[in-house]
Amino acid sequence: DAGVIQSPRHEVTEMGQEVTLRCKPISGHDYLFWYRQTMMRGLELLIYFNNNVPIDDSGMPEDRFSAKMPNASFSTLKIQPSEPRDSAVYFCASGNGLEYEQYFGPGTRLTVT
Amino acid sequence: GESVGLHLPTLSVQEGDNSIINCAYSNSASDYFIWYKQESGKGPQFIIDIRSNMDKRQGQRVTVLLNKTVKHLSLQIAATQPGDSAVYFCAETGNQGGKLIFGQGTELSVKP
């Protein structure tokens, strides 16, 4: 199993640009989570899906952030417009609803200049 | 101005010694706890878990202890190796199904 796949691994963009982060969860997992990690705030849950349906988006910072899961094998996290304070490592994780363990991807390091 | 980041608790141990990493969790309703290890530049990786109906669970070189009375979780690593150097997070389920609540993490540094 390839594990959770995220792309791109690194993204550098200018303030005001749209950024799209992508995630492919582990096949068969019915939960998908988006996290943000910074030195200032640690690891924060942004949103999670169950069976492609958003369950809790209370961690999404503001309307500039949106996430979709069009099917069981793909999810996107979009930031539009991006700001320097969005610079962070964004992790996607997936899980099997029968267990609580979450499997993390390698992360996308986003730098907004 | 100078930015202020999280001041992660740091534990420094000598190679071969045992390490104990502690975590205070917040929700007495949590019924499942996990320890994760995060190496530099990587995502968190599962180490070991424990359910609330247990007080101890052992894995390979790792032991997790749960004290529900004081809402305390600990991770013991036997014969710590340089490869154990990482940030360790505890996580709990809270009272909302499906998601985990992560602690701030402890940085373990192993001196050869």
Coordinates of C-alpha atoms in Angstrom, one line a residue:
Chain A
D1 CA 0.0 0.0 0.0
A2 CA 1.4 3.4 -1.0
G3 CA -0.1 5.1 2.0
V4 CA -1.6 8.6 2.0
I5 CA -0.4 10.6 -1.0
Q6 CA -0.2 14.3 -1.0
S7 CA 0.8 16.7 -3.7
P8 CA 2.6 18.9 -4.2
R9 CA 5.2 18.3 -1.5
H10 CA 6.3 21.9 -1.6
E11 CA 4.5 25.0 -2.8
V12 CA 5.8 28.5 -3.0
T13 CA 3.4 31.2 -4.1
E14 CA 2.8 34.9 -3.9
M15 CA 0.2 36.5 -1.7
G16 CA -3.2 36.7 -3.4
Q17 CA -2.7 33.6 -5.5
E18 CA -4.9 30.5 -5.3
V19 CA -3.4 27.4 -3.8
T20 CA -4.8 23.9 -4.2
L21 CA -3.4 21.0 -2.1
R22 CA -4.3 17.5 -3.1
C23 CA -4.7 14.2 -1.2
K24 CA -5.3 10.6 -2.1
P25 CA -6.3 8.6 1.0
I26 CA -5.5 5.0 1.6
S27 CA -7.9 2.8 -0.4
G28 CA -10.8 1.6 1.7
H29 CA -10.5 4.3 4.4
D30 CA -13.8 6.2 5.0
Y31 CA -12.4 9.1 7.0
L32 CA -10.2 11.9 5.7
F33 CA -8.7 14.7 7.7
W34 CA -6.9 17.9 6.8
Y35 CA -4.5 19.3 9.4
R36 CA -2.2 22.4 9.5
Q37 CA 1.0 22.4 11.5
T38 CA 2.9 25.6 12.5
M39 CA 5.4 26.5 15.1
M40 CA 3.0 29.0 16.6
R41 CA -0.1 26.8 16.9
G42 CA 1.1 23.2 16.6
L43 CA -1.1 20.6 14.8
E44 CA -4.6 21.9 14.1
L45 CA -7.5 19.9 12.6
L46 CA -9.1 22.0 9.9
I47 CA -11.8 19.7 8.6
Y48 CA -12.7 16.1 8.3
F49 CA -14.9 14.0 6.0
N50 CA -16.7 10.7 6.5
N51 CA -17.8 8.8 3.4
N52 CA -16.9 12.0 1.3
V53 CA -19.3 14.2 3.4
P54 CA -17.8 17.0 5.5
I55 CA -18.5 16.3 9.2
D56 CA -16.8 19.1 11.0
D57 CA -15.2 22.2 9.5
S58 CA -15.0 24.2 12.6
G59 CA -11.3 24.3 12.4
M60 CA -11.2 26.0 9.0
P61 CA -9.7 29.5 9.7
E62 CA -11.9 31.6 7.4
D63 CA -13.8 31.7 4.2
R64 CA -10.6 31.8 2.2
F65 CA -10.2 28.1 3.0
S66 CA -12.4 25.4 1.3
A67 CA -12.2 21.6 1.1
K68 CA -13.9 19.1 -1.1
M69 CA -14.0 15.4 -1.5
P70 CA -15.6 14.6 -4.8
N71 CA -15.0 10.8 -4.4
A72 CA -13.5 8.3 -2.0
S73 CA -10.0 8.5 -3.5
F74 CA -9.5 12.3 -3.8
S75 CA -9.7 15.4 -1.7
T76 CA -8.6 19.0 -2.2
L77 CA -7.9 21.9 0.2
K78 CA -8.0 25.3 -1.5
I79 CA -6.9 28.7 -0.2
Q80 CA -8.1 31.7 -2.2
P81 CA -6.6 34.2 -1.9
S82 CA -3.5 33.0 0.0
E83 CA -1.8 35.2 2.6
P84 CA 1.7 34.9 4.2
R85 CA 0.1 33.7 7.5
D86 CA -1.1 30.6 5.7
S87 CA 2.5 29.4 5.4
A88 CA 2.6 26.1 7.2
V89 CA 2.8 22.3 6.6
Y90 CA -0.6 20.9 5.6
F91 CA -1.2 17.2 6.4
C92 CA -3.8 14.9 5.1
A93 CA -4.7 11.8 7.0
S94 CA -7.1 8.9 6.5
G95 CA -8.6 6.4 8.7
N96 CA -10.9 3.3 8.9
G97 CA -14.1 4.1 10.7
L98 CA -13.8 0.9 12.7
E99 CA -10.6 2.2 14.4
Y100 CA -9.4 5.5 15.6
E101 CA -5.9 5.4 14.2
Q102 CA -5.1 7.9 11.5
Y103 CA -2.5 7.5 8.8
F104 CA -0.7 10.7 7.8
G105 CA 0.6 11.7 4.5
P106 CA 4.1 13.3 4.1
G107 CA 2.6 16.8 4.1
T108 CA 2.7 19.8 1.8
R109 CA 5.0 22.7 2.9
L110 CA 3.3 25.9 1.8
T111 CA 5.2 29.2 1.7
V112 CA 3.3 32.3 0.8
T113 CA 5.5 35.3 0.1
Chain B
G1 CA 9.1 41.8 15.7
E2 CA 10.4 38.5 16.8
S3 CA 7.8 35.7 16.5
V4 CA 7.1 33.5 19.4
G5 CA 6.5 29.8 18.7
L6 CA 5.3 27.0 20.8
H7 CA 7.8 26.1 23.5
L8 CA 7.7 22.3 23.2
P9 CA 8.7 20.4 26.3
T10 CA 12.1 18.8 25.6
L11 CA 13.5 15.6 26.9
S12 CA 17.2 14.8 26.4
V13 CA 18.4 11.3 27.2
Q14 CA 21.6 9.3 26.7
E15 CA 21.5 6.5 24.2
G16 CA 20.6 3.3 25.9
D17 CA 18.7 4.9 28.7
N18 CA 15.0 4.6 29.1
S19 CA 12.8 7.6 28.2
I20 CA 9.5 8.6 29.7
I21 CA 7.3 11.1 27.9
N22 CA 4.2 12.4 29.7
C23 CA 0.9 13.8 28.5
A24 CA -2.0 15.3 30.4
Y25 CA -5.2 14.8 28.4
S26 CA -8.3 17.0 28.7
N27 CA -11.5 15.0 28.3
S28 CA -12.6 12.4 30.8
A29 CA -15.0 11.0 28.1
S30 CA -12.1 10.0 25.9
D31 CA -12.1 6.3 25.4
Y32 CA -9.1 5.8 23.1
F33 CA -5.6 7.3 23.2
I34 CA -2.7 7.1 20.7
W35 CA 0.9 8.1 20.7
Y36 CA 2.4 9.4 17.5
K37 CA 6.0 10.0 16.5
Q38 CA 7.0 12.8 14.1
E39 CA 10.4 12.9 12.6
S40 CA 11.7 16.0 11.0
G41 CA 10.2 16.6 7.6
K42 CA 7.7 13.8 7.9
G43 CA 4.1 13.3 9.0
P44 CA 3.2 11.8 12.4
Q45 CA 3.4 8.0 12.6
F46 CA 1.4 5.7 14.8
I47 CA 3.4 4.1 17.7
I48 CA 1.0 2.5 20.1
D49 CA -2.6 2.9 21.3
I50 CA -4.6 2.1 24.4
R51 CA -8.3 1.9 25.2
S52 CA -9.7 3.5 28.3
N53 CA -10.6 0.1 29.8
M54 CA -6.8 -0.7 30.1
D55 CA -4.1 0.9 32.2
K56 CA -1.1 -0.5 30.4
R57 CA -0.2 -1.8 27.0
Q58 CA 3.2 -2.9 25.7
G59 CA 4.7 -2.9 22.3
Q60 CA 8.2 -3.5 21.0
R61 CA 10.4 -1.3 23.2
V62 CA 7.4 0.9 24.0
T63 CA 4.9 0.9 26.9
V64 CA 1.9 3.2 27.3
L65 CA 0.5 3.8 30.8
L66 CA -2.9 5.3 31.3
N67 CA -4.1 6.8 34.6
K68 CA -7.7 7.9 34.3
T69 CA -7.9 9.2 37.8
V70 CA -5.6 12.1 37.0
K71 CA -6.1 12.0 33.2
H72 CA -2.4 11.2 32.6
L73 CA -0.8 9.2 29.8
S74 CA 2.8 8.3 29.5
L75 CA 5.0 6.7 26.9
Q76 CA 8.0 4.7 28.0
I77 CA 10.7 3.9 25.5
A78 CA 13.2 1.2 26.5
A79 CA 16.9 1.4 25.5
T80 CA 16.4 4.7 23.6
Q81 CA 18.3 4.9 20.3
P82 CA 19.3 7.9 18.2
G83 CA 16.5 6.9 15.7
D84 CA 14.0 7.6 18.5
S85 CA 14.8 11.4 18.3
A86 CA 11.6 13.0 17.2
V87 CA 8.6 14.9 18.5
Y88 CA 6.1 12.7 20.3
F89 CA 2.4 13.6 20.4
C90 CA -0.4 12.1 22.5
A91 CA -3.9 12.1 21.0
E92 CA -7.3 11.4 22.5
T93 CA -10.7 10.9 21.1
G94 CA -12.6 13.4 23.2
N95 CA -16.4 13.1 23.2
Q96 CA -16.9 13.7 19.4
G97 CA -16.7 10.6 17.3
G98 CA -14.3 10.3 14.4
K99 CA -11.6 12.8 15.2
L100 CA -8.6 12.9 17.5
I101 CA -7.4 15.8 19.7
F102 CA -3.7 16.2 19.6
G103 CA -1.5 17.5 22.4
Q104 CA 1.3 20.0 21.8
G105 CA 4.1 17.4 21.6
T106 CA 7.3 16.7 23.4
E107 CA 10.7 16.8 21.6
L108 CA 12.9 13.8 22.5
S109 CA 16.6 14.3 21.8
V110 CA 18.9 11.2 22.1
K111 CA 22.6 11.9 22.8
P112 CA 25.0 9.2 21.4

